[in-house]
């Protein structure tokens, strides 16, 4: 008899993928719309699970809330509703309003970083870039315990992430005026050297070597400063997609989370089937993201599979068709289809803001009133 222990050689079951969402919010003055530096007060006012699921952010006018890991979109929605409600109540107690918007819409007086050694190091290294007005994103984590697989999936995601970016665009305003971009947050973030489209990597070893080289060159302080639009998380066994603006409503966020999970699941299937990720020139990928940030869903997007421009909703429909089998597998098809139909009718966050601006002769206060109500609506 062979008494030696057996070694498990089974491949992890990735037929149903776990999910988690991080949302960043602004704290705004109810009267002026300016950013308020009251994050410490808001975080201190949170209690219980909401306090445990909150995070200090890079600005005194921001808070971040993080859902628990889940397999069910309905549970993700419940968590987001509860977290937004708790954070909104804490913000009101501090004299502010919690607003899910991608970039500072009016003005930010206090741009110093919180009193944390890492934030001070970033301020010293990157100077004025580290003191831009606050921006807020939506980060979707999808469980992938294999880092090699996460790197290959990130390669396969590259053609589709501009479409996700366009769906989430929710920051057309800056200094109280329309910037002409659906996502001004994306424009601000381009000033950082470690933010942008994910490069193509041959392997996880190639990825790790590149990150080490960038740290050694002073481009990043550490591996946590890999802010590419898709990446193996530095903290969790996930692939993290961080291309999107924070969404105005819970249902907008859950739609994006469902699409991203289905997209990751689809790319896992392709990697395991031996499908090679397309090698797309970095300049074209960057151009596609610029177009998505500029046009949102109201113009054309660049189809990185062909290199040509298409109406945004044509590419959204093609994304939906591509991930439909994964949506079915996760039980998300009906919800995602219904929410995409709603976005098609209502527009994304940027379109909704511009519609209010047009109706009110440019009244930014009316836009922010609407956003604050949408942030905490269930």
Short mmCIF file of C-alpha atoms in Angstrom, two decimals:
data_model
loop_
_atom_site.label_atom_id
_atom_site.label_comp_id
_atom_site.label_asym_id
_atom_site.label_seq_id
_atom_site.Cartn_x
_atom_site.Cartn_y
_atom_site.Cartn_z
CA UNK A 1 0.00 0.00 0.00
CA UNK A 2 1.22 3.51 -0.83
CA UNK A 3 0.98 5.60 2.36
CA UNK A 4 2.29 8.80 0.84
CA UNK A 5 -0.20 11.71 0.95
CA UNK A 6 -1.82 12.49 -2.34
CA UNK A 7 -1.44 15.94 -3.89
CA UNK A 8 -4.59 17.69 -5.03
CA UNK A 9 -4.44 18.40 -8.72
CA UNK A 10 -8.02 19.51 -9.34
CA UNK A 11 -8.64 22.80 -11.11
CA UNK A 12 -10.64 25.27 -8.98
CA UNK A 13 -14.33 25.37 -9.85
CA UNK A 14 -14.81 28.81 -11.43
CA UNK A 15 -18.23 28.18 -12.93
CA UNK A 16 -19.78 30.66 -10.45
CA UNK A 17 -17.59 33.60 -9.50
CA UNK A 18 -17.71 35.63 -6.30
CA UNK A 19 -18.20 39.37 -6.38
CA UNK A 20 -17.48 42.46 -4.31
CA UNK A 21 -17.91 46.18 -4.98
CA UNK A 22 -16.10 49.27 -3.69
CA UNK A 23 -17.80 52.65 -4.11
CA UNK A 24 -16.32 56.08 -3.42
CA UNK A 25 -18.56 59.07 -2.65
CA UNK A 26 -18.14 62.81 -2.29
CA UNK A 27 -19.22 64.85 0.72
CA UNK A 28 -20.73 68.09 -0.55
CA UNK A 29 -22.07 71.27 1.02
CA UNK A 30 -25.88 71.17 0.71
CA UNK A 31 -26.01 74.89 -0.17
CA UNK A 32 -22.98 75.55 -2.37
CA UNK A 33 -22.15 72.11 -3.77
CA UNK A 34 -18.51 72.53 -2.74
CA UNK A 35 -16.62 69.58 -1.32
CA UNK A 36 -16.55 69.48 2.49
CA UNK A 37 -13.58 68.12 4.46
CA UNK A 38 -15.68 66.15 6.96
CA UNK A 39 -14.72 62.55 6.12
CA UNK A 40 -13.27 61.94 9.61
CA UNK A 41 -16.56 62.99 11.21
CA UNK A 42 -18.57 60.81 8.82
CA UNK A 43 -16.42 57.73 9.41
CA UNK A 44 -16.55 58.25 13.17
CA UNK A 45 -20.35 58.42 13.05
CA UNK A 46 -20.67 55.04 11.34
CA UNK A 47 -21.32 52.01 13.51
CA UNK A 48 -21.48 48.25 13.31
CA UNK A 49 -20.99 46.59 9.94
CA UNK A 50 -21.09 49.95 8.13
CA UNK A 51 -18.03 51.12 10.09
CA UNK A 52 -16.24 47.84 9.36
CA UNK A 53 -17.00 48.21 5.66
CA UNK A 54 -15.85 51.83 5.37
CA UNK A 55 -12.45 53.07 4.26
CA UNK A 56 -10.53 56.32 4.57
CA UNK A 57 -9.80 57.80 1.17
CA UNK A 58 -7.24 60.13 -0.40
CA UNK A 59 -9.30 63.28 0.24
CA UNK A 60 -10.93 64.66 3.38
CA UNK A 61 -14.09 65.06 1.28
CA UNK A 62 -14.43 61.38 0.31
CA UNK A 63 -15.56 58.13 1.88
CA UNK A 64 -15.41 54.62 0.48
CA UNK A 65 -17.79 51.76 1.31
CA UNK A 66 -17.02 48.12 0.52
CA UNK A 67 -19.53 45.29 0.19
CA UNK A 68 -18.90 41.83 1.63
CA UNK A 69 -18.03 39.06 -0.81
CA UNK A 70 -21.12 37.51 -2.38
CA UNK A 71 -22.19 35.20 -5.18
CA UNK A 72 -25.63 36.78 -5.63
CA UNK A 73 -26.38 40.12 -7.32
CA UNK A 74 -29.45 40.54 -5.12
CA UNK A 75 -27.25 40.36 -2.03
CA UNK A 76 -24.82 42.86 -3.53
CA UNK A 77 -27.74 45.22 -4.07
CA UNK A 78 -28.93 44.82 -0.48
CA UNK A 79 -25.46 45.56 0.85
CA UNK A 80 -25.09 48.67 -1.33
CA UNK A 81 -28.48 50.01 -0.25
CA UNK A 82 -27.58 49.55 3.43
CA UNK A 83 -24.10 51.03 3.05
CA UNK A 84 -25.29 54.07 1.10
CA UNK A 85 -28.07 54.69 3.62
CA UNK A 86 -25.69 54.51 6.59
CA UNK A 87 -23.09 56.75 4.94
CA UNK A 88 -25.75 59.28 3.87
CA UNK A 89 -27.10 59.51 7.42
CA UNK A 90 -23.61 59.99 8.82
CA UNK A 91 -22.90 62.67 6.19
CA UNK A 92 -26.08 64.56 7.08
CA UNK A 93 -25.11 64.48 10.76
CA UNK A 94 -21.82 66.13 9.74
CA UNK A 95 -23.63 68.84 7.74
CA UNK A 96 -22.87 67.35 4.32
CA UNK A 97 -24.61 65.38 1.62
CA UNK A 98 -23.36 62.05 0.32
CA UNK A 99 -23.23 62.25 -3.49
CA UNK A 100 -22.30 59.47 -5.93
CA UNK A 101 -20.58 61.47 -8.67
CA UNK A 102 -17.33 60.75 -10.45
CA UNK A 103 -15.52 64.09 -10.05
CA UNK A 104 -15.70 67.23 -7.92
CA UNK A 105 -18.52 69.16 -9.62
CA UNK A 106 -18.01 72.66 -8.16
CA UNK A 107 -14.93 73.34 -6.04
CA UNK A 108 -12.71 71.83 -3.36
CA UNK A 109 -11.00 74.18 -0.92
CA UNK A 110 -9.12 71.65 1.19
CA UNK A 111 -6.91 69.40 -0.93
CA UNK A 112 -4.45 68.22 1.70
CA UNK A 113 -4.13 64.47 2.13
CA UNK A 114 -5.14 62.61 5.30
CA UNK A 115 -2.46 62.30 7.94
CA UNK A 116 -1.15 58.89 6.88
CA UNK A 117 2.53 58.18 6.03
CA UNK A 118 1.70 56.62 2.67
CA UNK A 119 -0.48 59.53 1.60
CA UNK A 120 2.23 62.00 2.61
CA UNK A 121 4.76 59.99 0.58
CA UNK A 122 2.46 60.15 -2.46
CA UNK A 123 2.09 63.90 -1.98
CA UNK A 124 5.85 64.38 -1.89
CA UNK A 125 6.46 62.16 -4.90
CA UNK A 126 3.70 63.37 -7.24
CA UNK A 127 3.30 66.98 -6.15
CA UNK A 128 0.31 68.96 -7.49
CA UNK A 129 -1.12 65.87 -9.21
CA UNK A 130 -1.75 64.42 -5.75
CA UNK A 131 -3.77 67.52 -4.86
CA UNK A 132 -6.21 67.60 -7.74
CA UNK A 133 -9.90 67.84 -6.81
CA UNK A 134 -11.36 64.56 -5.59
CA UNK A 135 -12.55 61.86 -7.98
CA UNK A 136 -14.69 58.83 -7.15
CA UNK A 137 -14.73 55.42 -8.79
CA UNK A 138 -16.55 52.10 -8.71
CA UNK A 139 -14.26 49.08 -8.38
CA UNK A 140 -15.60 45.58 -9.03
CA UNK A 141 -13.71 42.58 -7.63
CA UNK A 142 -14.34 39.16 -9.16
CA UNK A 143 -12.92 36.13 -7.38
CA UNK A 144 -9.98 34.52 -9.22
CA UNK A 145 -7.57 32.74 -6.86
CA UNK A 146 -5.05 32.01 -9.66
CA UNK A 147 -2.88 35.08 -10.35
CA UNK A 148 -1.65 33.68 -13.65
CA UNK A 149 -5.25 33.32 -14.78
CA UNK A 150 -6.03 36.83 -13.51
CA UNK A 151 -3.24 38.29 -15.68
CA UNK A 152 -4.43 36.41 -18.77
CA UNK A 153 -8.04 37.46 -18.13
CA UNK A 154 -6.89 41.08 -17.87
CA UNK A 155 -5.35 40.73 -21.34
CA UNK A 156 -8.67 39.48 -22.71
CA UNK A 157 -10.61 42.31 -21.04
CA UNK A 158 -8.76 45.07 -22.89
CA UNK A 159 -11.12 45.35 -25.92
CA UNK A 160 -14.22 45.61 -23.72
CA UNK A 161 -13.26 47.94 -20.86
CA UNK A 162 -13.93 51.16 -22.84
CA UNK A 163 -17.54 49.97 -23.19
CA UNK A 164 -17.79 49.49 -19.42
CA UNK A 165 -16.25 52.95 -18.97
CA UNK A 166 -18.89 54.51 -21.23
CA UNK A 167 -21.74 52.85 -19.32
CA UNK A 168 -20.46 54.24 -16.01
CA UNK A 169 -19.58 57.78 -17.18
CA UNK A 170 -20.97 60.05 -14.45
CA UNK A 171 -18.80 63.17 -14.17
CA UNK A 172 -19.44 65.78 -16.89
CA UNK A 173 -19.09 68.77 -14.52
CA UNK A 174 -16.01 70.63 -13.26
CA UNK A 175 -15.94 74.11 -11.68
CA UNK A 176 -19.71 74.20 -12.09
CA UNK A 177 -19.63 73.83 -15.89
CA UNK A 178 -19.98 71.06 -18.42
CA UNK A 179 -16.51 69.93 -19.50
CA UNK A 180 -17.70 68.36 -22.74
CA UNK A 181 -16.52 64.99 -21.38
CA UNK A 182 -18.95 62.42 -20.04
CA UNK A 183 -16.26 61.31 -17.53
CA UNK A 184 -14.06 64.18 -16.35
CA UNK A 185 -12.75 61.80 -13.67
CA UNK A 186 -11.03 59.84 -16.44
CA UNK A 187 -9.34 63.00 -17.71
CA UNK A 188 -8.05 63.94 -14.25
CA UNK A 189 -6.66 60.46 -13.62
CA UNK A 190 -4.61 60.50 -16.81
CA UNK A 191 -2.11 62.77 -14.99
CA UNK A 192 -1.04 59.85 -12.76
CA UNK A 193 1.76 57.70 -14.22
CA UNK A 194 0.38 54.36 -13.00
CA UNK A 195 -3.28 54.80 -14.03
CA UNK A 196 -4.73 53.83 -17.38
CA UNK A 197 -5.30 50.89 -19.69
CA UNK A 198 -3.79 47.62 -18.55
CA UNK A 199 -0.71 46.69 -20.60
CA UNK A 200 -0.57 43.27 -22.26
CA UNK A 201 1.51 40.81 -20.23
CA UNK A 202 2.86 37.44 -21.32
CA UNK A 203 2.58 35.92 -17.86
CA UNK A 204 2.28 36.67 -14.17
CA UNK A 205 6.08 36.68 -14.03
CA UNK A 206 6.13 39.35 -16.74
CA UNK A 207 3.53 41.32 -14.76
CA UNK A 208 5.47 41.09 -11.49
CA UNK A 209 8.76 42.01 -13.16
CA UNK A 210 7.18 45.07 -14.79
CA UNK A 211 5.67 46.24 -11.50
CA UNK A 212 9.04 45.79 -9.77
CA UNK A 213 10.75 47.81 -12.51
CA UNK A 214 8.19 50.62 -12.17
CA UNK A 215 8.65 50.73 -8.41
CA UNK A 216 12.43 50.80 -8.80
CA UNK A 217 12.08 53.65 -11.31
CA UNK A 218 9.99 55.70 -8.88
CA UNK A 219 6.80 55.53 -10.95
CA UNK A 220 4.99 53.71 -8.13
CA UNK A 221 5.66 53.68 -4.40
CA UNK A 222 4.61 50.05 -4.09
CA UNK A 223 2.52 47.34 -5.76
CA UNK A 224 -0.69 48.81 -4.32
CA UNK A 225 -0.19 51.76 -6.69
CA UNK A 226 -0.93 49.60 -9.72
CA UNK A 227 -4.07 51.48 -10.73
CA UNK A 228 -4.51 49.97 -14.20
CA UNK A 229 -8.10 49.53 -15.34
CA UNK A 230 -7.93 45.77 -14.68
CA UNK A 231 -5.39 44.07 -12.44
CA UNK A 232 -4.84 41.16 -10.10
CA UNK A 233 -5.71 42.77 -6.77
CA UNK A 234 -2.78 43.48 -4.49
CA UNK A 235 -4.90 42.64 -1.44
CA UNK A 236 -7.46 40.00 -2.44
CA UNK A 237 -7.61 36.83 -4.61
CA UNK A 238 -9.51 38.70 -7.31
CA UNK A 239 -9.22 40.45 -10.62
CA UNK A 240 -10.20 44.07 -9.98
CA UNK A 241 -11.86 46.18 -12.68
CA UNK A 242 -11.53 49.87 -11.71
CA UNK A 243 -12.27 51.72 -14.95
CA UNK A 244 -15.66 53.17 -13.99
CA UNK A 245 -16.95 56.33 -12.36
CA UNK A 246 -19.02 55.72 -9.26
CA UNK A 247 -22.59 55.23 -10.48
CA UNK A 248 -25.49 57.48 -9.41
CA UNK A 249 -27.90 54.72 -8.33
CA UNK A 250 -27.60 51.32 -6.70
CA UNK A 251 -29.16 49.64 -9.73
CA UNK A 252 -26.61 51.30 -12.02
CA UNK A 253 -23.83 49.86 -9.87
CA UNK A 254 -25.33 46.38 -9.67
CA UNK A 255 -25.78 46.37 -13.46
CA UNK A 256 -22.08 47.14 -13.91
CA UNK A 257 -21.10 44.53 -11.33
CA UNK A 258 -23.17 41.90 -13.14
CA UNK A 259 -21.71 42.80 -16.51
CA UNK A 260 -18.14 42.81 -15.20
CA UNK A 261 -18.53 39.43 -13.51
CA UNK A 262 -20.03 37.94 -16.67
CA UNK A 263 -17.24 39.49 -18.73
CA UNK A 264 -14.56 38.03 -16.45
CA UNK A 265 -16.28 34.62 -16.49
CA UNK A 266 -16.42 34.72 -20.29
CA UNK A 267 -12.73 35.52 -20.50
CA UNK A 268 -11.90 32.72 -18.05
CA UNK A 269 -13.63 30.34 -20.45
CA UNK A 270 -11.64 31.74 -23.36
CA UNK A 271 -8.31 31.42 -21.54
CA UNK A 272 -9.06 27.84 -20.54
CA UNK A 273 -10.08 27.05 -24.11
CA UNK A 274 -6.71 28.27 -25.36
CA UNK A 275 -8.03 31.39 -27.08
CA UNK A 276 -5.21 33.92 -27.43
CA UNK A 277 -5.94 37.49 -26.36
CA UNK A 278 -5.73 39.97 -29.25
CA UNK A 279 -2.56 42.07 -29.32
CA UNK A 280 -3.85 45.62 -29.64
CA UNK A 281 -1.53 48.60 -29.90
CA UNK A 282 -1.46 50.58 -26.67
CA UNK A 283 -2.12 53.84 -28.49
CA UNK A 284 -5.38 52.44 -29.87
CA UNK A 285 -6.47 51.21 -26.45
CA UNK A 286 -5.74 54.65 -24.98
CA UNK A 287 -7.67 56.30 -27.80
CA UNK A 288 -10.66 54.03 -27.18
CA UNK A 289 -10.70 54.99 -23.51
CA UNK A 290 -10.43 58.69 -24.35
CA UNK A 291 -13.39 58.34 -26.70
CA UNK A 292 -15.41 56.50 -24.06
CA UNK A 293 -14.65 59.20 -21.49
CA UNK A 294 -15.59 61.93 -23.96
CA UNK A 295 -18.72 60.51 -25.59
CA UNK A 296 -20.06 58.14 -22.96
CA UNK A 297 -23.10 56.42 -24.46
CA UNK A 298 -24.21 59.43 -26.51
CA UNK A 299 -21.80 59.07 -29.42
CA UNK A 300 -19.46 56.54 -30.95
CA UNK A 301 -16.98 54.17 -29.35
CA UNK A 302 -13.95 52.49 -30.87
CA UNK A 303 -14.36 48.77 -31.47
CA UNK A 304 -10.89 47.53 -30.54
CA UNK A 305 -11.53 44.21 -32.25
CA UNK A 306 -11.76 45.92 -35.64
CA UNK A 307 -10.28 49.37 -35.01
CA UNK A 308 -13.33 51.19 -36.37
CA UNK A 309 -15.89 53.43 -34.69
CA UNK A 310 -19.41 52.20 -33.92
CA UNK A 311 -22.41 53.74 -32.19
CA UNK A 312 -21.98 53.23 -28.47
CA UNK A 313 -25.13 51.20 -28.06
CA UNK A 314 -24.11 48.83 -30.85
CA UNK A 315 -21.05 47.90 -28.81
CA UNK A 316 -23.09 47.66 -25.61
CA UNK A 317 -25.40 45.21 -27.38
CA UNK A 318 -22.40 43.22 -28.63
CA UNK A 319 -20.98 43.13 -25.11
CA UNK A 320 -24.30 41.83 -23.83
CA UNK A 321 -24.42 39.14 -26.52
CA UNK A 322 -20.83 38.11 -25.73
CA UNK A 323 -21.47 37.62 -22.01
CA UNK A 324 -25.02 36.21 -22.22
CA UNK A 325 -23.97 32.58 -21.49
CA UNK A 326 -22.15 33.73 -18.34
CA UNK A 327 -25.14 35.85 -17.29
CA UNK A 328 -27.36 32.82 -17.66
CA UNK A 329 -24.92 30.67 -15.65
CA UNK A 330 -24.92 33.16 -12.76
CA UNK A 331 -28.69 33.76 -12.87
CA UNK A 332 -28.23 37.43 -13.82
CA UNK A 333 -29.65 37.56 -17.34
CA UNK A 334 -33.10 39.02 -16.65
CA UNK A 335 -31.83 41.67 -14.25
CA UNK A 336 -29.00 42.82 -16.50
CA UNK A 337 -31.24 42.89 -19.58
CA UNK A 338 -33.87 44.98 -17.75
CA UNK A 339 -31.30 47.43 -16.37
CA UNK A 340 -29.63 47.90 -19.75
CA UNK A 341 -33.05 48.69 -21.22
CA UNK A 342 -33.54 51.29 -18.47
CA UNK A 343 -30.13 52.87 -19.13
CA UNK A 344 -30.92 52.93 -22.85
CA UNK A 345 -34.10 54.88 -22.09
CA UNK A 346 -32.72 57.14 -19.32
CA UNK A 347 -29.08 57.50 -20.30
CA UNK A 348 -26.04 57.01 -18.08
CA UNK A 349 -25.21 59.34 -15.20
CA UNK A 350 -23.60 61.97 -17.41
CA UNK A 351 -26.61 62.10 -19.73
CA UNK A 352 -29.01 62.49 -16.82
CA UNK A 353 -26.96 65.34 -15.36
CA UNK A 354 -26.88 67.15 -18.69
CA UNK A 355 -30.61 66.70 -19.13
CA UNK A 356 -31.20 68.47 -15.79
CA UNK A 357 -28.74 71.22 -16.74
CA UNK A 358 -30.63 71.80 -19.99
CA UNK A 359 -34.01 71.83 -18.25
CA UNK A 360 -32.90 74.26 -15.51
CA UNK A 361 -30.78 76.69 -17.57
CA UNK A 362 -27.54 75.33 -16.12
CA UNK A 363 -28.55 75.07 -12.46
CA UNK A 364 -25.81 72.94 -10.91
CA UNK A 365 -27.65 72.97 -7.58
CA UNK A 366 -30.57 71.14 -9.23
CA UNK A 367 -28.16 68.53 -10.59
CA UNK A 368 -26.62 67.94 -7.17
CA UNK A 369 -30.05 67.77 -5.50
CA UNK A 370 -30.98 65.05 -7.98
CA UNK A 371 -27.70 63.17 -7.49
CA UNK A 372 -27.99 63.25 -3.70
CA UNK A 373 -31.52 61.85 -3.89
CA UNK A 374 -30.44 59.12 -6.30
CA UNK A 375 -27.44 58.20 -4.13
CA UNK A 376 -29.55 57.12 -1.19
CA UNK A 377 -32.69 55.96 -3.00
CA UNK A 378 -33.43 52.26 -2.70
#
